[in-house]
């Protein structure tokens, strides 16, 4: 299996600045993990953009036989997997005219691997209505509830509460709640799976007074703080701390929103910290369609959606009492310290205060990033630093 990107990955900046599309988390799993679960016998390789290659490069085994090219923006389901498994060599599938799956011999694949964006011109493509091709960044949170349900069934992890001490908690529809190993549920927790499953990874702690209503996924080693309110369609990645009010949000992992404050219809990268009482608006006062700013051009455009909070890249942070307007786009390694509403478009490596938007110097930003990652026992590699340097130079 060869996971490839096309030029439309740019619609997923700033999240895609630091990870290929197949590493985006939606539902319980990343897109790559979904494909590996469906195609369990497959080895995988990915084509990588030059700016991500030092950190995300994967070796390609030299082998005879066929290779399956998969568009990294394409979300699988059982129906499309059946079609993929019956593809003949030299044929493929398309969604809205975009190639999403192509089968060809390993010899034929070699010239495509050298291309930045593979060109499947001349290969007959059958249109498919199953699966889902992501086209805009907000579709990640819009489809998150659907993907949590699918991944929950895919993982087959429905377990009983006998493995976790829930004697002093309330479980609604417990057969729809999955517990990993060494999960700690404190007294007074409410887990309501009446309208969707709740997936709780290994090593998770849910502290007293928290209310969680599915569909929700909580990744391994994460902590849900006391009195948290976790609404449906929310995914909290591994090794996070989350409190306050969270609704229809995806947190990639290794990030904190540990205190009170509202975050809704938002996407948060890794190594972020949302300060106490930070609030992100997800609905305009006039209830009209939300305008967002194109990351590449800086031009505003109408999204056609009415609920969208904040899209935040990796290593960005807000101070206490920060205010984020509807449709805010915040790049990588930003510090938001202003006393009023922050800008709607914040370039990577920005230092935002009452005096305006300044440059967050690269070496200082990396000093902080090294300290933050060390708190999770992760060491920054030279390849990772090189990737961040490229983002800084192109800010």
XYZ file of C-alpha atoms in Angstrom:
395
model
C 0.000 0.000 0.000
C 1.402 3.364 -1.049
C -0.260 6.352 0.607
C 0.022 9.440 -1.567
C -0.938 13.095 -1.335
C -2.235 15.369 -4.053
C -2.021 19.139 -4.218
C -5.260 19.571 -2.253
C -3.452 18.698 0.973
C -2.893 22.481 1.149
C -6.541 22.899 2.132
C -5.592 21.264 5.438
C -2.941 23.767 6.493
C -1.815 24.519 9.163
C -2.429 20.959 10.472
C -0.789 19.486 7.362
C 2.306 21.674 7.735
C 3.745 19.223 10.264
C 2.232 15.893 9.171
C 1.170 14.127 5.982
C -2.547 13.696 5.453
C -2.459 10.025 6.438
C -1.313 11.070 9.932
C -4.385 13.247 10.518
C -6.516 11.837 13.340
C -10.256 11.557 12.741
C -12.415 9.235 14.816
C -10.343 6.978 17.063
C -7.567 6.360 14.521
C -5.387 8.258 12.106
C -6.169 7.819 8.413
C -3.111 5.574 8.000
C -4.188 3.406 10.936
C -7.656 2.985 9.410
C -6.211 1.632 6.148
C -3.840 -0.715 7.963
C -6.740 -2.128 9.971
C -8.819 -2.719 6.843
C -5.887 -4.112 4.819
C -4.206 -6.106 7.547
C -1.805 -7.975 5.271
C -0.469 -4.788 3.678
C 2.918 -3.212 4.200
C 2.863 0.508 3.645
C 4.952 3.226 2.098
C 4.108 6.903 1.721
C 5.159 9.487 -0.791
C 6.334 12.507 1.193
C 6.554 16.207 0.433
C 10.134 17.472 0.427
C 9.542 19.639 3.502
C 8.330 16.605 5.497
C 10.712 14.024 4.068
C 13.436 14.215 6.747
C 10.994 13.288 9.519
C 8.328 11.161 7.814
C 10.236 9.231 5.165
C 9.443 5.496 5.069
C 11.549 2.840 3.265
C 10.010 1.105 0.263
C 10.617 -2.632 0.069
C 11.749 -3.777 -3.353
C 9.315 -6.501 -4.262
C 7.561 -8.034 -7.206
C 3.787 -8.042 -7.536
C 1.174 -5.327 -7.277
C 0.989 -2.131 -5.301
C -2.116 -0.311 -4.172
C -1.978 3.486 -4.298
C -4.324 5.137 -1.791
C -5.157 8.852 -1.640
C -4.344 9.982 1.911
C -7.457 12.189 2.001
C -9.733 9.184 1.401
C -11.524 7.592 4.378
C -12.283 3.879 3.897
C -15.361 1.854 4.730
C -16.350 -1.785 4.291
C -18.028 -1.228 0.922
C -15.115 0.534 -0.740
C -12.656 -2.032 0.655
C -14.593 -4.767 -1.170
C -14.218 -2.807 -4.423
C -10.516 -2.198 -3.820
C -9.802 -5.881 -3.186
C -11.318 -6.794 -6.562
C -9.441 -4.141 -8.572
C -7.526 -5.458 -11.551
C -4.006 -4.337 -12.304
C -3.965 -1.039 -14.199
C -7.373 0.116 -12.920
C -8.580 2.304 -10.082
C -11.355 4.146 -8.297
C -12.232 7.828 -8.201
C -14.339 10.078 -5.980
C -15.656 13.325 -7.500
C -13.215 12.798 -10.353
C -10.187 12.489 -8.018
C -8.132 9.251 -8.033
C -8.504 7.569 -4.635
C -7.272 4.002 -5.219
C -5.168 2.590 -8.067
C -3.686 -0.888 -8.479
C -0.562 -1.351 -10.591
C 2.556 -3.473 -10.748
C 5.543 -2.492 -8.644
C 7.522 -1.916 -11.852
C 4.908 0.530 -13.156
C 4.845 2.326 -9.807
C 8.505 3.305 -9.790
C 8.190 6.362 -12.017
C 5.232 7.658 -9.964
C 7.144 7.528 -6.685
C 9.565 10.134 -8.024
C 6.724 12.570 -8.737
C 5.673 15.127 -6.118
C 2.030 14.372 -6.877
C 1.453 11.072 -8.705
C -0.138 11.361 -12.153
C -2.518 8.490 -12.951
C -3.381 9.800 -16.405
C -4.501 7.053 -18.781
C -5.619 4.657 -16.040
C -9.362 3.870 -16.161
C -11.065 4.954 -12.934
C -14.456 3.721 -11.750
C -16.458 6.313 -9.763
C -17.413 5.211 -6.242
C -19.994 6.607 -3.843
C -18.695 4.746 -0.783
C -15.796 5.930 1.331
C -15.343 9.666 1.842
C -12.843 12.033 0.237
C -11.929 14.914 2.541
C -11.831 18.209 0.652
C -11.805 20.941 3.336
C -10.243 21.088 6.783
C -13.528 21.532 8.679
C -14.779 18.183 7.351
C -12.445 16.590 9.892
C -14.624 17.694 12.816
C -17.879 17.494 10.833
C -17.355 13.760 10.157
C -15.692 12.935 13.444
C -18.752 11.357 15.057
C -19.267 9.093 12.034
C -15.636 8.027 12.128
C -15.693 7.339 15.885
C -18.593 4.945 15.330
C -16.840 3.218 12.411
C -13.514 2.908 14.220
C -15.203 1.608 17.357
C -16.685 -1.277 15.360
C -13.465 -1.766 13.402
C -11.390 -2.146 16.562
C -13.850 -4.576 18.144
C -12.890 -3.310 21.573
C -16.274 -3.445 23.334
C -15.457 -4.576 26.855
C -17.402 -4.757 30.098
C -16.902 -2.450 33.035
C -15.719 -5.458 35.065
C -12.180 -4.624 33.952
C -12.422 -1.076 35.316
C -13.675 0.057 38.703
C -16.827 2.045 37.936
C -18.666 1.250 41.161
C -19.120 4.924 42.072
C -19.847 6.169 38.538
C -22.873 6.201 36.271
C -22.665 4.287 32.990
C -25.479 4.695 30.492
C -25.578 1.886 27.906
C -22.350 0.299 29.211
C -22.259 -2.219 26.370
C -21.346 0.703 24.119
C -18.334 1.731 26.216
C -14.872 0.320 25.593
C -12.165 0.369 28.277
C -8.500 -0.261 27.613
C -6.121 -1.573 30.243
C -5.338 0.277 33.480
C -8.141 2.824 33.070
C -9.012 4.778 36.210
C -12.544 6.136 36.594
C -12.942 8.343 39.683
C -16.137 8.695 41.722
C -19.035 10.669 40.257
C -18.141 10.271 36.573
C -21.019 9.995 34.072
C -20.353 8.065 30.855
C -23.405 8.332 28.576
C -23.178 6.081 25.525
C -26.900 6.164 24.771
C -26.401 8.036 21.478
C -22.940 6.874 20.481
C -19.977 4.786 21.654
C -17.300 5.924 24.066
C -13.811 4.618 23.398
C -11.389 4.933 26.336
C -7.782 3.988 25.620
C -5.332 2.302 27.960
C -3.956 4.288 30.870
C -6.669 6.960 30.742
C -7.782 8.681 33.959
C -11.199 10.349 34.137
C -11.418 12.496 37.252
C -14.414 13.076 39.517
C -17.478 14.922 38.251
C -16.683 14.595 34.528
C -19.570 14.080 32.112
C -18.863 12.431 28.751
C -21.545 11.882 26.131
C -20.709 9.727 23.103
C -19.643 9.380 20.455
C -16.304 10.267 22.044
C -12.778 8.850 21.804
C -10.133 9.393 24.486
C -6.625 8.319 23.545
C -4.100 6.395 25.590
C -2.620 7.980 28.738
C -4.877 11.046 28.562
C -6.360 12.695 31.656
C -9.842 14.205 31.818
C -9.805 16.830 34.570
C -12.422 17.227 37.322
C -15.818 18.462 36.208
C -15.024 18.339 32.495
C -17.930 18.388 30.046
C -17.088 16.391 26.905
C -19.831 16.612 24.285
C -20.432 14.276 21.307
C -18.214 14.021 18.226
C -15.046 14.738 20.202
C -11.697 12.996 19.847
C -8.940 13.531 22.379
C -5.692 12.016 21.140
C -3.089 10.254 23.261
C -1.314 11.874 26.236
C -3.563 14.928 26.583
C -5.037 16.778 29.569
C -8.512 18.145 28.963
C -10.942 20.063 31.161
C -13.713 22.624 30.785
C -16.268 22.382 27.985
C -15.341 20.642 24.725
C -17.705 19.951 21.837
C -17.047 18.431 18.400
C -13.276 18.836 18.671
C -10.290 16.808 17.492
C -7.061 17.135 19.475
C -4.305 15.287 17.625
C -2.394 14.364 20.791
C 0.172 15.507 23.378
C -1.749 18.758 23.964
C -3.382 20.349 26.993
C -6.646 22.157 27.535
C -6.604 21.504 31.233
C -8.803 24.331 32.563
C -12.228 25.892 32.188
C -13.178 27.552 28.936
C -15.119 26.547 25.811
C -13.689 24.913 22.708
C -16.114 23.830 19.987
C -15.983 22.694 16.357
C -12.215 23.015 16.427
C -9.039 21.185 15.417
C -5.967 21.309 17.643
C -2.543 19.928 16.705
C 0.111 18.348 18.898
C 2.102 20.014 21.691
C -0.411 22.841 22.079
C -1.505 24.426 25.343
C -4.864 26.163 25.696
C -4.622 28.571 28.647
C -7.154 28.849 31.475
C -10.466 30.451 30.491
C -9.571 30.550 26.797
C -12.815 30.656 24.819
C -13.253 29.992 21.123
C -16.423 31.202 19.416
C -17.896 28.654 17.011
C -21.055 30.539 15.954
C -21.562 34.066 14.659
C -24.081 36.298 16.467
C -26.077 36.659 13.253
C -26.028 32.883 12.645
C -24.716 33.440 9.100
C -22.133 31.432 7.198
C -18.622 31.750 8.621
C -15.827 33.409 6.669
C -12.341 31.951 6.963
C -9.026 33.102 5.546
C -7.225 31.129 2.861
C -3.908 30.067 4.365
C -2.053 30.329 1.050
C -3.440 33.633 -0.262
C -4.562 35.478 2.875
C -7.918 36.188 1.214
C -11.211 35.707 3.105
C -13.772 33.284 1.688
C -17.222 32.086 2.696
C -17.248 28.518 3.956
C -20.974 27.788 3.762
C -20.883 26.326 7.293
C -22.332 27.967 10.397
C -20.190 26.404 13.121
C -16.408 26.569 13.158
C -14.097 27.490 16.002
C -10.296 27.400 15.818
C -7.854 25.484 13.633
C -4.502 25.445 15.474
C -1.169 24.052 14.305
C 1.374 22.219 16.461
C 3.253 23.888 19.321
C 0.911 26.886 19.569
C -0.327 28.270 22.880
C -2.871 30.701 24.291
C -2.577 32.721 27.484
C -5.251 32.910 30.172
C -8.527 34.559 29.133
C -7.640 34.410 25.426
C -10.469 35.082 22.987
C -10.639 33.387 19.590
C -13.251 34.390 17.013
C -15.193 32.081 14.715
C -13.043 30.551 12.002
C -9.676 31.472 13.525
C -6.665 29.923 11.761
C -3.511 29.736 13.908
C -0.262 28.392 12.483
C 2.605 26.428 14.020
C 4.572 27.612 17.085
C 2.509 30.710 17.881
C 2.074 32.467 21.243
C -1.260 34.264 21.674
C -0.940 36.765 24.526
C -3.251 39.661 23.592
C -5.993 40.978 25.879
C -8.629 41.252 23.128
C -9.739 39.046 20.261
C -6.812 37.509 18.418
C -6.431 37.909 14.630
C -8.451 35.554 12.433
C -5.303 34.497 10.544
C -2.099 33.984 12.538
C 0.992 32.960 10.533
C 3.308 30.306 11.903
C 5.920 31.480 14.414
C 3.908 34.535 15.469
C 4.082 36.279 18.838
C 0.710 37.996 19.237
C 0.262 40.684 21.890
C -1.385 44.048 22.401
C 1.398 45.627 20.336
C 0.505 43.525 17.295
C 1.957 40.444 15.611
C 5.707 39.940 15.962
C 7.950 37.087 14.846
C 8.454 34.283 17.361
C 12.187 33.743 16.944
C 13.031 30.229 15.821
C 15.665 29.362 18.441
C 13.466 30.589 21.297
C 10.469 28.688 19.936
C 12.527 25.506 19.700
C 13.872 25.943 23.234
C 10.297 25.924 24.483
C 9.323 23.021 22.213
C 12.215 20.903 23.515
C 11.105 21.534 27.115
C 7.459 20.776 26.317
C 8.287 17.519 24.537
C 10.655 16.436 27.320
C 7.728 16.629 29.770
C 6.225 13.735 27.768
C 9.580 11.941 27.541
C 9.911 12.749 23.840
C 13.237 13.980 22.490
C 13.214 16.338 19.508
C 15.162 14.761 16.664
C 17.355 16.643 14.218
C 14.921 15.703 11.429
C 12.005 17.177 13.365
C 13.911 20.393 14.002
C 14.767 20.584 10.305
C 11.069 20.278 9.432
C 10.241 23.111 11.837
C 13.065 25.206 10.381
C 11.488 24.867 6.931
C 8.119 26.030 8.293
C 9.815 29.018 9.927
C 11.633 29.990 6.740
C 8.402 29.800 4.736
C 6.207 31.614 7.263
